């Protein structure tokens, strides 16, 4: 393959191998290495070690080629170097060369590279070739064979590099294909984990909301229970007062009955005495004497005074009690009516409270069941994602 092919290499390798190629002929002679062997090593290091092509490197290669041509004892004048310098400058100004000190790297085909010489130098060389000996021709032919062998080796290296690049591309594709299922599985696992985190956050939010609702329901239930207990206490107090009023009313009724019996007995006694005295008054006058009249008058006056005194005593003794009893009876009847109306009102108030309590208890039971189901579901999801 002729021309240039892009390759990768580090700047350190480029500087190292450029310095290796820039050594002069004195160093090669001092080390005992021939110029052809040095040229072969340099070009092999360029093509096999991925050395980046630079103007200095091309100049060094041309210098080695010039030394190699000097071994043929061809009369190359000084201006041949001037003839080669424009080619080096042309290589340095390639369109692929990056002006920001970041060169793009190339392979160069030595077979396709043509070296231009000055026509005058070429004519002088042809003139001198007539005077060469047979030994010089044989040495030149052997050197030409080495250069052709070197070109063939370069071509083989280029083909091996192309094969390695194709194998590298194939391995990259195969590695990509092998990595793709794992990447897809990893992506799916990542999405599942994100979904699990979102679900966990949603469950936590629902859990907090349920906790707030349960707290509010508990507070409301506590208030309703407190009001219910207060109503029950008031109801029991009213019931006790009603029983006390009933007992007191019975006691008052018994007392009124006793007083009524005493009053009826006194009336009967008074009527009997009146009747007795009337009968005595209806007796014949001749039987009566002044003494009897006086006695009867005295007795009548005593009886009237006694009745009046007893009546006044009874009125003074029983009238306040009767008035108090009547007032207490009236107050008891009013309190009883008020208590009955209050009991009725409390029953009416207690009925919706009992319904609300039962509703809140049912709602609390449902919320507890929902919390239990959410906890079970969360535990199952945690076990599943573990």
CSV table of C-alpha atoms in Angstrom, one decimal:
chain,number,residue,atom,x,y,z
A,1,UNK,CA,0.0,0.0,0.0
A,2,UNK,CA,1.6,3.3,-1.1
A,3,UNK,CA,1.2,6.8,0.3
A,4,UNK,CA,0.3,7.6,3.9
A,5,UNK,CA,-1.9,5.8,6.5
A,6,UNK,CA,-3.0,7.2,9.8
A,7,UNK,CA,-1.7,5.5,13.0
A,8,UNK,CA,-1.5,6.3,16.7
A,9,UNK,CA,1.7,6.9,18.7
A,10,UNK,CA,2.9,8.8,21.7
A,11,UNK,CA,5.0,12.0,21.4
A,12,UNK,CA,7.6,10.4,23.6
A,13,UNK,CA,8.2,7.5,21.2
A,14,UNK,CA,8.3,10.0,18.3
A,15,UNK,CA,11.0,12.1,20.0
A,16,UNK,CA,13.0,9.0,21.0
A,17,UNK,CA,13.0,7.4,17.5
A,18,UNK,CA,13.6,10.8,15.8
A,19,UNK,CA,16.7,11.2,18.0
A,20,UNK,CA,17.7,7.7,17.1
A,21,UNK,CA,17.4,8.4,13.4
A,22,UNK,CA,19.1,11.8,13.7
A,23,UNK,CA,22.4,10.2,14.8
A,24,UNK,CA,25.2,10.9,12.3
A,25,UNK,CA,27.4,8.5,10.4
A,26,UNK,CA,30.1,8.9,13.0
A,27,UNK,CA,28.0,7.3,15.7
A,28,UNK,CA,27.1,4.4,13.3
A,29,UNK,CA,30.7,3.8,12.4
A,30,UNK,CA,31.7,4.0,16.0
A,31,UNK,CA,29.1,1.4,16.9
A,32,UNK,CA,30.2,-0.9,14.1
A,33,UNK,CA,26.8,-0.8,12.3
A,34,UNK,CA,26.7,-0.3,8.6
A,35,UNK,CA,24.5,2.4,7.1
A,36,UNK,CA,22.2,-0.1,5.2
A,37,UNK,CA,21.6,-2.0,8.4
A,38,UNK,CA,21.0,1.3,10.3
A,39,UNK,CA,18.6,2.4,7.5
A,40,UNK,CA,16.7,-0.9,7.8
A,41,UNK,CA,16.4,-0.7,11.5
A,42,UNK,CA,15.2,2.9,11.3
A,43,UNK,CA,12.5,2.3,8.7
A,44,UNK,CA,11.4,-0.9,10.5
A,45,UNK,CA,11.1,1.0,13.7
A,46,UNK,CA,9.0,3.6,11.9
A,47,UNK,CA,6.6,1.1,10.3
A,48,UNK,CA,6.4,-1.5,13.1
A,49,UNK,CA,6.6,0.7,16.2
A,50,UNK,CA,4.1,3.3,15.1
A,51,UNK,CA,6.5,6.2,15.0
A,52,UNK,CA,4.7,9.5,13.9
A,53,UNK,CA,5.9,11.0,10.7
A,54,UNK,CA,7.4,14.5,11.1
A,55,UNK,CA,9.6,16.7,8.9
A,56,UNK,CA,12.6,15.9,11.1
A,57,UNK,CA,12.0,12.2,10.8
A,58,UNK,CA,11.7,12.4,7.0
A,59,UNK,CA,14.9,14.5,6.8
A,60,UNK,CA,16.7,11.8,8.9
A,61,UNK,CA,15.5,9.1,6.6
A,62,UNK,CA,16.6,11.0,3.5
A,63,UNK,CA,20.0,11.5,5.2
A,64,UNK,CA,20.3,7.8,5.7
A,65,UNK,CA,19.3,7.1,2.1
A,66,UNK,CA,21.9,9.6,1.0
A,67,UNK,CA,24.5,7.8,3.1
A,68,UNK,CA,23.3,4.5,1.5
A,69,UNK,CA,23.7,6.0,-1.9
A,70,UNK,CA,27.1,7.2,-1.0
A,71,UNK,CA,28.1,3.6,-0.4
A,72,UNK,CA,27.5,3.0,-4.1
A,73,UNK,CA,30.4,5.6,-4.7
A,74,UNK,CA,28.1,7.6,-6.9
A,75,UNK,CA,29.4,11.2,-7.5
A,76,UNK,CA,26.7,13.1,-5.8
A,77,UNK,CA,27.5,16.7,-5.4
A,78,UNK,CA,26.6,19.1,-2.7
A,79,UNK,CA,23.7,20.5,-4.6
A,80,UNK,CA,21.9,17.1,-4.4
A,81,UNK,CA,21.1,17.9,-0.8
A,82,UNK,CA,19.6,21.1,-1.9
A,83,UNK,CA,17.5,19.2,-4.5
A,84,UNK,CA,16.1,16.9,-1.7
A,85,UNK,CA,15.4,19.7,0.7
A,86,UNK,CA,12.3,21.0,-1.1
A,87,UNK,CA,10.7,17.5,-0.8
A,88,UNK,CA,11.3,17.6,2.9
A,89,UNK,CA,9.7,21.0,3.1
A,90,UNK,CA,6.8,19.8,1.1
A,91,UNK,CA,6.3,16.9,3.5
A,92,UNK,CA,6.3,19.3,6.4
A,93,UNK,CA,3.5,21.4,4.8
A,94,UNK,CA,1.1,18.5,4.2
A,95,UNK,CA,-2.6,19.3,4.6
A,96,UNK,CA,-2.9,16.7,7.2
A,97,UNK,CA,-0.3,18.4,9.5
A,98,UNK,CA,-1.9,20.0,12.5
A,99,UNK,CA,-0.7,23.6,13.1
A,100,UNK,CA,-1.4,23.4,16.9
A,101,UNK,CA,1.6,21.1,17.7
A,102,UNK,CA,-0.7,18.1,17.6
A,103,UNK,CA,0.5,16.2,14.5
A,104,UNK,CA,-1.6,13.5,12.9
A,105,UNK,CA,0.5,10.3,12.3
A,106,UNK,CA,1.0,8.6,9.0
A,107,UNK,CA,2.7,5.6,7.5
A,108,UNK,CA,4.8,6.2,4.4
A,109,UNK,CA,5.4,3.7,1.7
A,110,UNK,CA,9.1,3.7,0.8
A,111,UNK,CA,8.4,2.0,-2.5
A,112,UNK,CA,6.1,4.8,-3.7
A,113,UNK,CA,8.5,7.6,-2.5
A,114,UNK,CA,10.4,9.1,-5.5
A,115,UNK,CA,13.6,11.0,-4.9
A,116,UNK,CA,14.3,13.8,-7.3
A,117,UNK,CA,17.8,14.7,-8.3
A,118,UNK,CA,19.3,17.7,-10.0
A,119,UNK,CA,19.6,17.0,-13.8
A,120,UNK,CA,23.2,18.3,-13.8
A,121,UNK,CA,24.1,16.0,-10.9
A,122,UNK,CA,22.4,13.1,-12.8
A,123,UNK,CA,24.4,13.8,-15.9
A,124,UNK,CA,27.6,13.9,-13.9
A,125,UNK,CA,26.7,10.6,-12.3
A,126,UNK,CA,26.1,9.0,-15.7
A,127,UNK,CA,29.5,10.3,-16.8
A,128,UNK,CA,31.2,8.8,-13.9
A,129,UNK,CA,29.4,5.5,-14.2
A,130,UNK,CA,31.4,4.6,-17.3
A,131,UNK,CA,34.5,4.5,-15.3
A,132,UNK,CA,33.3,2.1,-12.6
A,133,UNK,CA,34.8,-1.3,-12.3
A,134,UNK,CA,33.0,-4.6,-12.3
A,135,UNK,CA,33.4,-4.9,-8.6
A,136,UNK,CA,31.6,-1.6,-8.1
A,137,UNK,CA,28.7,-2.9,-10.3
A,138,UNK,CA,28.4,-6.1,-8.3
A,139,UNK,CA,28.4,-4.2,-5.1
A,140,UNK,CA,25.7,-1.8,-6.4
A,141,UNK,CA,23.6,-4.7,-7.6
A,142,UNK,CA,23.8,-6.5,-4.2
A,143,UNK,CA,22.9,-3.2,-2.5
A,144,UNK,CA,19.9,-2.7,-4.9
A,145,UNK,CA,18.8,-6.3,-4.1
A,146,UNK,CA,18.9,-5.3,-0.4
A,147,UNK,CA,16.8,-2.2,-1.0
A,148,UNK,CA,14.2,-4.3,-3.0
A,149,UNK,CA,14.1,-6.8,-0.2
A,150,UNK,CA,13.7,-4.0,2.3
A,151,UNK,CA,10.8,-2.7,0.2
A,152,UNK,CA,9.1,-6.1,0.1
A,153,UNK,CA,9.5,-6.3,3.9
A,154,UNK,CA,8.0,-2.9,4.2
A,155,UNK,CA,5.1,-4.1,2.1
A,156,UNK,CA,4.7,-7.2,4.2
A,157,UNK,CA,4.8,-5.0,7.3
A,158,UNK,CA,2.1,-2.8,5.9
A,159,UNK,CA,-0.1,-5.8,5.0
A,160,UNK,CA,0.4,-7.2,8.5
A,161,UNK,CA,-0.5,-3.8,10.0
A,162,UNK,CA,-3.7,-3.7,7.8
A,163,UNK,CA,-4.5,-7.3,8.9
A,164,UNK,CA,-4.0,-6.3,12.5
A,165,UNK,CA,-6.1,-3.2,12.1
A,166,UNK,CA,-8.9,-5.3,10.6
A,167,UNK,CA,-8.6,-7.8,13.4
A,168,UNK,CA,-8.6,-5.0,15.9
A,169,UNK,CA,-11.8,-3.6,14.4
A,170,UNK,CA,-13.4,-7.0,14.4
A,171,UNK,CA,-12.5,-7.5,18.0
A,172,UNK,CA,-13.8,-4.1,18.9
A,173,UNK,CA,-17.1,-5.0,17.2
A,174,UNK,CA,-17.3,-8.3,18.9
A,175,UNK,CA,-16.5,-6.8,22.3
A,176,UNK,CA,-19.2,-4.2,21.7
A,177,UNK,CA,-21.7,-7.0,20.8
A,178,UNK,CA,-20.7,-8.9,23.9
A,179,UNK,CA,-21.0,-5.9,26.1
A,180,UNK,CA,-24.3,-4.8,24.8
A,181,UNK,CA,-26.5,-7.4,26.6
A,182,UNK,CA,-24.7,-6.7,29.9
A,183,UNK,CA,-25.2,-2.9,29.3
A,184,UNK,CA,-28.9,-3.5,28.5
A,185,UNK,CA,-29.3,-5.6,31.6
A,186,UNK,CA,-27.5,-3.0,33.7
A,187,UNK,CA,-29.7,-0.3,32.3
A,188,UNK,CA,-32.8,-2.4,33.1
A,189,UNK,CA,-31.6,-3.0,36.6
A,190,UNK,CA,-30.8,0.7,37.0
A,191,UNK,CA,-34.3,1.6,35.8
A,192,UNK,CA,-35.8,-1.1,38.2
A,193,UNK,CA,-33.8,0.3,41.1
A,194,UNK,CA,-35.0,3.9,40.2
A,195,UNK,CA,-38.6,2.6,40.0
A,196,UNK,CA,-38.2,0.9,43.3
A,197,UNK,CA,-36.8,4.1,44.9
A,198,UNK,CA,-39.7,6.0,43.4
A,199,UNK,CA,-42.2,3.4,44.7
A,200,UNK,CA,-40.5,3.5,48.1
A,201,UNK,CA,-40.7,7.3,48.2
A,202,UNK,CA,-44.4,7.1,47.2
A,203,UNK,CA,-45.1,4.5,49.9
A,204,UNK,CA,-43.3,6.6,52.5
A,205,UNK,CA,-45.4,9.6,51.5
A,206,UNK,CA,-48.6,7.6,51.7
A,207,UNK,CA,-47.4,6.2,55.0
A,208,UNK,CA,-46.8,9.8,56.3
A,209,UNK,CA,-50.2,10.9,55.0
A,210,UNK,CA,-51.9,7.9,56.7
A,211,UNK,CA,-50.1,8.6,59.9
A,212,UNK,CA,-51.4,12.2,59.8
A,213,UNK,CA,-54.9,11.0,59.1
A,214,UNK,CA,-54.7,8.4,61.9
A,215,UNK,CA,-53.4,11.1,64.3
A,216,UNK,CA,-56.3,13.4,63.3
A,217,UNK,CA,-58.8,10.6,63.6
A,218,UNK,CA,-57.4,9.7,67.0
A,219,UNK,CA,-57.6,13.3,68.2
A,220,UNK,CA,-61.2,13.6,66.9
A,221,UNK,CA,-62.0,10.2,68.5
A,222,UNK,CA,-60.5,11.4,71.8
A,223,UNK,CA,-62.6,14.6,71.7
A,224,UNK,CA,-65.8,12.7,70.8
A,225,UNK,CA,-65.0,10.1,73.6
A,226,UNK,CA,-64.4,12.9,76.1
A,227,UNK,CA,-67.7,14.6,75.1
A,228,UNK,CA,-69.5,11.2,75.3
A,229,UNK,CA,-68.1,10.6,78.8
A,230,UNK,CA,-69.1,14.1,79.9
A,231,UNK,CA,-72.6,13.5,78.5
A,232,UNK,CA,-72.8,10.1,80.2
A,233,UNK,CA,-71.7,11.7,83.5
A,234,UNK,CA,-74.3,14.4,83.2
A,235,UNK,CA,-77.0,11.8,82.3
A,236,UNK,CA,-76.1,9.7,85.4
A,237,UNK,CA,-76.1,12.9,87.6
A,238,UNK,CA,-79.6,13.8,86.2
A,239,UNK,CA,-80.8,10.3,86.8
A,240,UNK,CA,-79.6,10.3,90.4
A,241,UNK,CA,-81.3,13.7,90.9
A,242,UNK,CA,-84.5,12.3,89.4
A,243,UNK,CA,-84.4,9.3,91.7
A,244,UNK,CA,-83.8,11.6,94.7
A,245,UNK,CA,-86.7,13.8,93.6
A,246,UNK,CA,-89.0,10.8,93.3
A,247,UNK,CA,-88.1,9.6,96.8
A,248,UNK,CA,-88.6,13.0,98.3
A,249,UNK,CA,-91.9,13.3,96.4
A,250,UNK,CA,-93.1,10.0,97.9
A,251,UNK,CA,-92.1,11.1,101.3
A,252,UNK,CA,-94.0,14.4,100.9
A,253,UNK,CA,-97.0,12.5,99.6
A,254,UNK,CA,-96.9,10.2,102.7
A,255,UNK,CA,-96.7,13.2,105.0
A,256,UNK,CA,-99.6,14.9,103.2
A,257,UNK,CA,-101.7,11.8,103.6
A,258,UNK,CA,-100.9,11.6,107.3
A,259,UNK,CA,-101.9,15.3,107.8
A,260,UNK,CA,-105.0,14.8,105.8
A,261,UNK,CA,-106.1,11.9,108.0
A,262,UNK,CA,-105.4,14.0,111.2
A,263,UNK,CA,-107.4,16.8,109.7
A,264,UNK,CA,-110.3,14.6,108.9
A,265,UNK,CA,-110.3,13.1,112.4
A,266,UNK,CA,-110.3,16.5,113.9
A,267,UNK,CA,-113.2,17.5,111.7
A,268,UNK,CA,-115.2,14.4,112.7
A,269,UNK,CA,-114.5,15.1,116.4
A,270,UNK,CA,-115.6,18.7,116.0
A,271,UNK,CA,-118.8,17.6,114.2
A,272,UNK,CA,-119.6,15.1,116.9
A,273,UNK,CA,-119.2,17.7,119.7
A,274,UNK,CA,-121.3,20.2,117.8
A,275,UNK,CA,-124.0,17.6,117.3
A,276,UNK,CA,-123.9,16.7,121.0
A,277,UNK,CA,-124.3,20.3,122.0
A,278,UNK,CA,-127.1,20.9,119.6
A,279,UNK,CA,-129.0,18.0,121.0
A,280,UNK,CA,-128.5,19.3,124.5
A,281,UNK,CA,-129.8,22.7,123.3
A,282,UNK,CA,-132.9,21.2,121.9
A,283,UNK,CA,-133.9,19.7,125.3
A,284,UNK,CA,-137.0,21.2,127.2
A,285,UNK,CA,-136.5,24.5,128.9
A,286,UNK,CA,-137.9,23.4,132.2
A,287,UNK,CA,-135.2,20.8,132.4
A,288,UNK,CA,-132.7,23.4,131.9
A,289,UNK,CA,-131.7,25.5,134.6
A,290,UNK,CA,-129.6,28.5,134.9
A,291,UNK,CA,-126.8,26.4,136.0
A,292,UNK,CA,-126.9,24.2,132.9
A,293,UNK,CA,-127.2,27.2,130.7
A,294,UNK,CA,-124.2,28.8,132.3
A,295,UNK,CA,-122.3,25.5,132.1
A,296,UNK,CA,-123.2,25.0,128.4
A,297,UNK,CA,-122.2,28.5,127.6
A,298,UNK,CA,-119.0,28.1,129.4
A,299,UNK,CA,-118.4,24.8,127.7
A,300,UNK,CA,-119.3,26.3,124.3
A,301,UNK,CA,-117.0,29.1,124.8
A,302,UNK,CA,-114.2,26.7,126.0
A,303,UNK,CA,-114.9,24.5,123.0
A,304,UNK,CA,-114.8,27.4,120.6
A,305,UNK,CA,-111.7,28.7,122.2
A,306,UNK,CA,-110.1,25.3,122.1
A,307,UNK,CA,-111.1,24.8,118.5
A,308,UNK,CA,-109.8,28.2,117.6
A,309,UNK,CA,-106.5,27.6,119.4
A,310,UNK,CA,-106.1,24.2,117.9
A,311,UNK,CA,-106.9,25.5,114.5
A,312,UNK,CA,-104.4,28.4,114.9
A,313,UNK,CA,-101.8,25.9,116.2
A,314,UNK,CA,-102.5,23.6,113.3
A,315,UNK,CA,-102.3,26.5,110.9
A,316,UNK,CA,-99.2,27.8,112.4
A,317,UNK,CA,-97.6,24.3,112.5
A,318,UNK,CA,-98.7,22.8,109.2
A,319,UNK,CA,-99.3,25.8,107.0
A,320,UNK,CA,-95.6,26.6,106.4
A,321,UNK,CA,-94.9,22.9,105.9
A,322,UNK,CA,-97.8,22.7,103.4
A,323,UNK,CA,-96.6,25.8,101.6
A,324,UNK,CA,-93.0,24.4,101.4
A,325,UNK,CA,-94.3,21.1,100.3
A,326,UNK,CA,-96.4,22.7,97.6
A,327,UNK,CA,-93.5,24.9,96.5
A,328,UNK,CA,-91.2,21.9,96.6
A,329,UNK,CA,-93.7,19.9,94.6
A,330,UNK,CA,-94.0,22.6,92.0
A,331,UNK,CA,-90.2,23.0,91.9
A,332,UNK,CA,-89.8,19.2,91.7
A,333,UNK,CA,-92.3,19.0,88.8
A,334,UNK,CA,-90.5,21.8,87.0
A,335,UNK,CA,-87.1,20.2,87.7
A,336,UNK,CA,-88.5,16.8,86.5
A,337,UNK,CA,-89.8,18.4,83.3
A,338,UNK,CA,-86.4,20.1,82.8
A,339,UNK,CA,-84.5,16.9,83.6
A,340,UNK,CA,-86.7,14.9,81.2
A,341,UNK,CA,-86.2,17.5,78.4
A,342,UNK,CA,-82.4,17.6,79.2
A,343,UNK,CA,-82.3,13.8,79.1
A,344,UNK,CA,-84.2,13.8,75.8
A,345,UNK,CA,-81.8,16.4,74.4
A,346,UNK,CA,-78.8,14.5,75.6
A,347,UNK,CA,-80.1,11.3,74.0
A,348,UNK,CA,-80.6,13.2,70.8
A,349,UNK,CA,-77.1,14.6,71.0
A,350,UNK,CA,-75.7,11.3,72.0
A,351,UNK,CA,-77.2,9.4,69.1
A,352,UNK,CA,-75.1,11.2,66.3
A,353,UNK,CA,-72.1,11.0,68.5
A,354,UNK,CA,-72.5,7.3,68.8
A,355,UNK,CA,-72.9,7.0,65.1
A,356,UNK,CA,-69.8,9.1,64.5
A,357,UNK,CA,-67.9,7.0,67.1
A,358,UNK,CA,-68.9,3.8,65.3
A,359,UNK,CA,-67.9,5.5,61.9
A,360,UNK,CA,-64.5,6.6,63.3
A,361,UNK,CA,-63.9,3.2,64.7
A,362,UNK,CA,-64.7,1.6,61.4
A,363,UNK,CA,-62.4,4.1,59.6
A,364,UNK,CA,-59.7,3.5,62.1
A,365,UNK,CA,-60.0,-0.3,61.5
A,366,UNK,CA,-59.8,0.3,57.7
A,367,UNK,CA,-56.8,2.5,58.1
A,368,UNK,CA,-55.0,-0.1,60.2
A,369,UNK,CA,-55.8,-2.7,57.6
A,370,UNK,CA,-54.4,-0.5,54.9
A,371,UNK,CA,-51.2,0.2,56.9
A,372,UNK,CA,-50.8,-3.5,57.4
A,373,UNK,CA,-51.3,-4.2,53.7
A,374,UNK,CA,-48.8,-1.5,52.8
A,375,UNK,CA,-46.2,-2.9,55.3
A,376,UNK,CA,-46.7,-6.4,53.8
A,377,UNK,CA,-46.3,-5.1,50.3
A,378,UNK,CA,-43.2,-3.1,51.2
A,379,UNK,CA,-41.6,-6.1,52.9
A,380,UNK,CA,-42.4,-8.2,49.8
A,381,UNK,CA,-40.8,-5.6,47.6
A,382,UNK,CA,-37.8,-5.3,49.8
A,383,UNK,CA,-37.3,-9.1,49.8
A,384,UNK,CA,-37.8,-9.1,46.0
A,385,UNK,CA,-35.2,-6.4,45.3
A,386,UNK,CA,-32.7,-8.0,47.7
